Tab-separated table of N, CA and C in Angstrom:
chain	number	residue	atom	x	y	z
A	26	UNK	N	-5.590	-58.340	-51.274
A	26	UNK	CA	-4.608	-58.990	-52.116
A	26	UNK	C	-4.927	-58.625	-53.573
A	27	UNK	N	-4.089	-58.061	-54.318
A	27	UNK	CA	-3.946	-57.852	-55.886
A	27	UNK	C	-4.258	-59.508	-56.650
A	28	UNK	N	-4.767	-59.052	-57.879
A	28	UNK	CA	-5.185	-60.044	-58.696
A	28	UNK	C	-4.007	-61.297	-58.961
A	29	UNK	N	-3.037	-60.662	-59.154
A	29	UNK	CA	-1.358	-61.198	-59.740
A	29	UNK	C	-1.145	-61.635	-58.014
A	30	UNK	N	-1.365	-61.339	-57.257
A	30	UNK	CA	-0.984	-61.863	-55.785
A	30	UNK	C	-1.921	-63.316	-55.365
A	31	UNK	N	-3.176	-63.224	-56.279
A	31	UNK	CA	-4.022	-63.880	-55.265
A	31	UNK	C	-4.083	-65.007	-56.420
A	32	UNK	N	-3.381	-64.767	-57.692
A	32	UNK	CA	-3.128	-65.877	-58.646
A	32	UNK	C	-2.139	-66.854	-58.131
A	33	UNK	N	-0.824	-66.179	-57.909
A	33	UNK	CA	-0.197	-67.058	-57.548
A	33	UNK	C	-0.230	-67.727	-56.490
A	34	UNK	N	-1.026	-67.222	-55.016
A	34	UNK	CA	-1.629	-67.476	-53.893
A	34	UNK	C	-1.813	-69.191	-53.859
A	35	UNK	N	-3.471	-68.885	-55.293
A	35	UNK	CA	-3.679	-70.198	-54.890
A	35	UNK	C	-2.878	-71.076	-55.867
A	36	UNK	N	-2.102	-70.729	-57.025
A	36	UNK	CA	-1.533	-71.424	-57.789
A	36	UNK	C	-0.599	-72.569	-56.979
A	37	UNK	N	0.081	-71.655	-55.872
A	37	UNK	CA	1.440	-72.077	-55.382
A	37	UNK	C	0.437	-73.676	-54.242
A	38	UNK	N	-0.553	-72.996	-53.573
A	38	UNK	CA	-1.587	-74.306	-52.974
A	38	UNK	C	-1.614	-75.477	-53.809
A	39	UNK	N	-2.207	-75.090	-54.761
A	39	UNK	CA	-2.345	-76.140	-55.721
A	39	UNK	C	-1.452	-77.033	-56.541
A	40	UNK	N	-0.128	-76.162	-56.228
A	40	UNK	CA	0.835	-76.969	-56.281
A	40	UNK	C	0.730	-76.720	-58.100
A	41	UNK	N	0.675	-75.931	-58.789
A	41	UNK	CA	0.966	-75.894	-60.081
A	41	UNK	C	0.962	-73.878	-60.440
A	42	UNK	N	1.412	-73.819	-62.119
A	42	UNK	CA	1.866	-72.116	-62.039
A	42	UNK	C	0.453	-72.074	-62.301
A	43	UNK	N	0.430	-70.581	-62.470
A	43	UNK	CA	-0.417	-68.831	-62.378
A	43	UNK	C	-0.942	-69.341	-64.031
A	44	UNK	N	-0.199	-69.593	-64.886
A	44	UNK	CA	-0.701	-70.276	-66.113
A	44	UNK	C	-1.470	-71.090	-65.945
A	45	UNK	N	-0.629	-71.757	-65.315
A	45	UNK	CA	-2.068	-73.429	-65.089
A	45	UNK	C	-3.629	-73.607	-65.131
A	46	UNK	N	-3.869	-72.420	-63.917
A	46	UNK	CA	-5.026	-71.991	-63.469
A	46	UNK	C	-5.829	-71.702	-65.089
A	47	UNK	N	-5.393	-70.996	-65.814
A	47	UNK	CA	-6.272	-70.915	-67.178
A	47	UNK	C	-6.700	-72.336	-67.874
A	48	UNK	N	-5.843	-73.146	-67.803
A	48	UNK	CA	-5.884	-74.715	-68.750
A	48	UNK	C	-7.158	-74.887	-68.144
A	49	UNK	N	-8.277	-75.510	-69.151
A	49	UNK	CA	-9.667	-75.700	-68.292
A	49	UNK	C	-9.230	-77.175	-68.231
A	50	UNK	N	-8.765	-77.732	-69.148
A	50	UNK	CA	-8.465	-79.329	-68.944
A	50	UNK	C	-7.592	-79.552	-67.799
A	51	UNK	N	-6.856	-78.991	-67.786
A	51	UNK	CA	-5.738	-79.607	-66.399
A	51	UNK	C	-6.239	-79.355	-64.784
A	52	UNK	N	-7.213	-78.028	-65.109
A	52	UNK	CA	-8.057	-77.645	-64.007
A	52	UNK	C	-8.828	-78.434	-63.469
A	53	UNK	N	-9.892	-78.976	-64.302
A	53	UNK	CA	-10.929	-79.840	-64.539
A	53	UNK	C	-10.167	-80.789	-64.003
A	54	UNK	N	-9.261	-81.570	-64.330
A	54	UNK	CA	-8.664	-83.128	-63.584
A	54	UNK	C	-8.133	-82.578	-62.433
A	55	UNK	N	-7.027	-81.483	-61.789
A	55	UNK	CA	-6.964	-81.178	-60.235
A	55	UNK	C	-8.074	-81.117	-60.136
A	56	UNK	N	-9.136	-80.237	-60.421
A	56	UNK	CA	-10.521	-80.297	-59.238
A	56	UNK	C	-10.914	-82.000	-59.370
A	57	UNK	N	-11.278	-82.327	-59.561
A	57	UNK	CA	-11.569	-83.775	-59.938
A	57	UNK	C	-11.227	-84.632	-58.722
A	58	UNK	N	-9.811	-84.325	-58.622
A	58	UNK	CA	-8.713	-85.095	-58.112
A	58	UNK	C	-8.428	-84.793	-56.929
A	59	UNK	N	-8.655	-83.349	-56.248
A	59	UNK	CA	-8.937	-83.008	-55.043
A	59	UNK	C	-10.246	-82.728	-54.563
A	60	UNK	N	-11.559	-83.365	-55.290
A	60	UNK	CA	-12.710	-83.098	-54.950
A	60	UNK	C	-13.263	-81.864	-54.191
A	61	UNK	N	-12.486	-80.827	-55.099
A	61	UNK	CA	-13.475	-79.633	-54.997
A	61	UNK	C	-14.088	-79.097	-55.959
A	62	UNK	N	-14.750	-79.638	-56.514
A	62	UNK	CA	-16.065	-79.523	-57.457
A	62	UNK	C	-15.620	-79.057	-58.755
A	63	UNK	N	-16.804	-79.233	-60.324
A	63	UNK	CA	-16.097	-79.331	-61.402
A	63	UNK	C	-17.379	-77.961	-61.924
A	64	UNK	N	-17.375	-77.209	-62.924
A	64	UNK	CA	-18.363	-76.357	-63.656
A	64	UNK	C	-19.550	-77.423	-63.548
A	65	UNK	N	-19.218	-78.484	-64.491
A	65	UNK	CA	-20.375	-79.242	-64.799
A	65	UNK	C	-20.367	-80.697	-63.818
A	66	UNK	N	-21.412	-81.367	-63.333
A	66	UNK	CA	-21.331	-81.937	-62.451
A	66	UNK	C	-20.756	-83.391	-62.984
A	67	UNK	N	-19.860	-83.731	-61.768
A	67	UNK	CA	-19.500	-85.159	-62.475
A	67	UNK	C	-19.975	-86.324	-61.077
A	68	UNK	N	-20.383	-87.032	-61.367
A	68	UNK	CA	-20.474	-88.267	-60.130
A	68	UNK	C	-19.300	-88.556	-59.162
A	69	UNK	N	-19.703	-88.572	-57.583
A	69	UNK	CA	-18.875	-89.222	-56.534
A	69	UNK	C	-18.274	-87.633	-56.631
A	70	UNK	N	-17.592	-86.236	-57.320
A	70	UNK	CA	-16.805	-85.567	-56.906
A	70	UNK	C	-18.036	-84.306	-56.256
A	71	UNK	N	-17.527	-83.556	-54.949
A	71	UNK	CA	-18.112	-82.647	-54.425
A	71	UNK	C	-19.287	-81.618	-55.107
A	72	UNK	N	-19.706	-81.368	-54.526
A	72	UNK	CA	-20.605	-80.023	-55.247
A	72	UNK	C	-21.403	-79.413	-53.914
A	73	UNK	N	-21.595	-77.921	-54.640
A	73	UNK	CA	-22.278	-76.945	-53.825
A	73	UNK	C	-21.214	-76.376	-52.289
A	74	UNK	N	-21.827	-76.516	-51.400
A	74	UNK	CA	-20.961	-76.120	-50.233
A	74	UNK	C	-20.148	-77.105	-50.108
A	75	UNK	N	-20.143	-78.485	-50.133
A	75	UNK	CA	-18.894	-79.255	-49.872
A	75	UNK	C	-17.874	-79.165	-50.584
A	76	UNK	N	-18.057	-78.775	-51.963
A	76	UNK	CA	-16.790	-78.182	-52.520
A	76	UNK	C	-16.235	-76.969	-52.101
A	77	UNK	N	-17.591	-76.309	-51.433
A	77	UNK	CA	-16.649	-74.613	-51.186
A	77	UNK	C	-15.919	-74.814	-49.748
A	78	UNK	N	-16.465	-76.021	-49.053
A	78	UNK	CA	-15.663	-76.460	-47.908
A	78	UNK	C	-14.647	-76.838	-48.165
A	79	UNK	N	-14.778	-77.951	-48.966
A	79	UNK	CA	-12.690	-78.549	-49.591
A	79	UNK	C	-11.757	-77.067	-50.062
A	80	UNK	N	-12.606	-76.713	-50.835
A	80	UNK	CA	-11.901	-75.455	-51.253
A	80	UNK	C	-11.494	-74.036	-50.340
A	81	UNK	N	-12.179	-73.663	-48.867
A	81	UNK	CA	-11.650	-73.228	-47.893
A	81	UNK	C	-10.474	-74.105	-47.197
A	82	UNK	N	-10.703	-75.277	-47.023
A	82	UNK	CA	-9.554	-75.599	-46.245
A	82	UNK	C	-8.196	-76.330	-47.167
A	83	UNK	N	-8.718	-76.429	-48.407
A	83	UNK	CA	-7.235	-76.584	-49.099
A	83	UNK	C	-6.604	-75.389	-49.133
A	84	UNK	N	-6.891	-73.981	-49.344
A	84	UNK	CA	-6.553	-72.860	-49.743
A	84	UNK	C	-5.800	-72.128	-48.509
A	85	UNK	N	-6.677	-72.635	-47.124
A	85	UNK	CA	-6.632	-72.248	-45.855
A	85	UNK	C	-7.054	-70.567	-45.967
A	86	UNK	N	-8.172	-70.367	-46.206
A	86	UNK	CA	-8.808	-69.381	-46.681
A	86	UNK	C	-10.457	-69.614	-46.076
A	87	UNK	N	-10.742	-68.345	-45.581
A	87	UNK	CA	-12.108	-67.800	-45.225
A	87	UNK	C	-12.664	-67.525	-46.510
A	88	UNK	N	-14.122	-68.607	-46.098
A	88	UNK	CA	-15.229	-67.792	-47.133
A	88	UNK	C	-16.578	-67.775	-46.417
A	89	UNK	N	-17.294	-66.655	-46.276
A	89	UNK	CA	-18.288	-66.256	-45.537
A	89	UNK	C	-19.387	-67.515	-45.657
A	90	UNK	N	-19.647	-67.709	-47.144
A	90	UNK	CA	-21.269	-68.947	-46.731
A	90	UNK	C	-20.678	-70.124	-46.041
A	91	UNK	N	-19.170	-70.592	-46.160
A	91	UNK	CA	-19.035	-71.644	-45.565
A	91	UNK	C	-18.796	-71.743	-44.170
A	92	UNK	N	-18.450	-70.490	-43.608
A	92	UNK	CA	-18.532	-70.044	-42.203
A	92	UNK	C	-19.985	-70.351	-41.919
A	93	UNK	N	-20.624	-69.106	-42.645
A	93	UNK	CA	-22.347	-69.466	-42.350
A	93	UNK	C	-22.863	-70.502	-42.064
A	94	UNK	N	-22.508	-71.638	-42.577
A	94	UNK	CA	-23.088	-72.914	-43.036
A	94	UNK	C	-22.699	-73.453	-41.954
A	95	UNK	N	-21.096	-73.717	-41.416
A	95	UNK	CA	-20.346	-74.502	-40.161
A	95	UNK	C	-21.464	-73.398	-38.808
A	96	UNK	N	-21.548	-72.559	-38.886
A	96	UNK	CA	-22.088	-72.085	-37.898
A	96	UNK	C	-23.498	-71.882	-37.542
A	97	UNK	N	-24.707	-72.085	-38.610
A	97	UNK	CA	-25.896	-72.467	-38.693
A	97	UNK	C	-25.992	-74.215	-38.604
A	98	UNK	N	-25.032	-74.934	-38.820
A	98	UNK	CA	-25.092	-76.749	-38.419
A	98	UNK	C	-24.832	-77.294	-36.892
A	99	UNK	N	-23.831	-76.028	-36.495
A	99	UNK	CA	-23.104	-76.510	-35.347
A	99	UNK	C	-21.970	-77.139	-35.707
A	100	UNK	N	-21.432	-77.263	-37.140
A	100	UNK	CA	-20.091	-78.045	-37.176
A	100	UNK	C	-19.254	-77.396	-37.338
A	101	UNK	N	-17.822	-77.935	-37.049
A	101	UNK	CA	-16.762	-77.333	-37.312
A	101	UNK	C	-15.492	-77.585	-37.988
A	102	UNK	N	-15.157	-77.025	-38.369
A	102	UNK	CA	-13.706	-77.297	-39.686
A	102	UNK	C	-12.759	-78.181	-38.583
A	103	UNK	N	-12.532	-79.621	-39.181
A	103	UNK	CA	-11.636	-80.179	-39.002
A	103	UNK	C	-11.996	-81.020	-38.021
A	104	UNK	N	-13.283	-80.900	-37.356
A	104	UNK	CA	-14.517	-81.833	-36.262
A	104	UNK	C	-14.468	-83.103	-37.309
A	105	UNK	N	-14.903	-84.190	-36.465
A	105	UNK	CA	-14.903	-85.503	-36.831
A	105	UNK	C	-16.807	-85.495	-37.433
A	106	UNK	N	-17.372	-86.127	-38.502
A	106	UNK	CA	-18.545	-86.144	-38.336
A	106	UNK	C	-19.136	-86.570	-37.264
A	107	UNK	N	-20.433	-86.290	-37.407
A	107	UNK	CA	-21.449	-86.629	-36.210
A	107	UNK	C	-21.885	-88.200	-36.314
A	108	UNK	N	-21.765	-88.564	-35.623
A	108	UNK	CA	-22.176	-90.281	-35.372
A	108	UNK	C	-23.694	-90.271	-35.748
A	109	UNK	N	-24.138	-91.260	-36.481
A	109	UNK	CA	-25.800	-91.614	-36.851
A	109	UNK	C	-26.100	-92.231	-35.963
C-alpha cells in the first residue's frame, strides 16, 4: 500500500481526514479515547503491546510482534480472558 493509500486507510478507521492524522492534539485525545496508547504515558490508557493490540484490531490489520505475542501466550484475538 502507497503512503497516500495507507493515510487514508487508517484515517477513514478512525473515522476522521488524512489531515487529522497530523493534529498532535486531536490525535492525542482519539488515542486517549480509544485506548491505544499516547507518545507520552498517561494513566488507566494502554501502553506497549496492549496498545499495539487495540491498534491491530481497530485497524483490522496484522502486525507481526502482536501475532508473536498472541502466539507465544496462547491467546487469541477476540478470546475471552483467562479466568484467575
Amino acid at each position: 500500500m502507497r503512503i497516500g493509500e495507507a493515510k487514508k486507510y487508517v484515517a477513514d478507521k478512525l473515522h476522521v481526514s488524512p489531515l487529522d492524522l497530523s493534529d498532535p492534539t486531536l490525535m492525542r485525545q482519539l488515542r486517549e479515547e480509544l485506548d491505544i496508547g499516547t507518545v507520552t504515558g498517561v494513566p488507566g490508557v494502554a501502553k506497549g503491546i496492549a496498545a499495539k493490540v487495540r491498534i491491530a484490531e481497530l485497524l483490522d490489520i496484522e502486525i507481526n510482534c502482536v501475532n508473536q505475542f498472541l502466539k507465544k501466550t496462547g491467546l487469541q484475538r477476540g478470546a475471552p480472558a483467562p479466568a484467575d
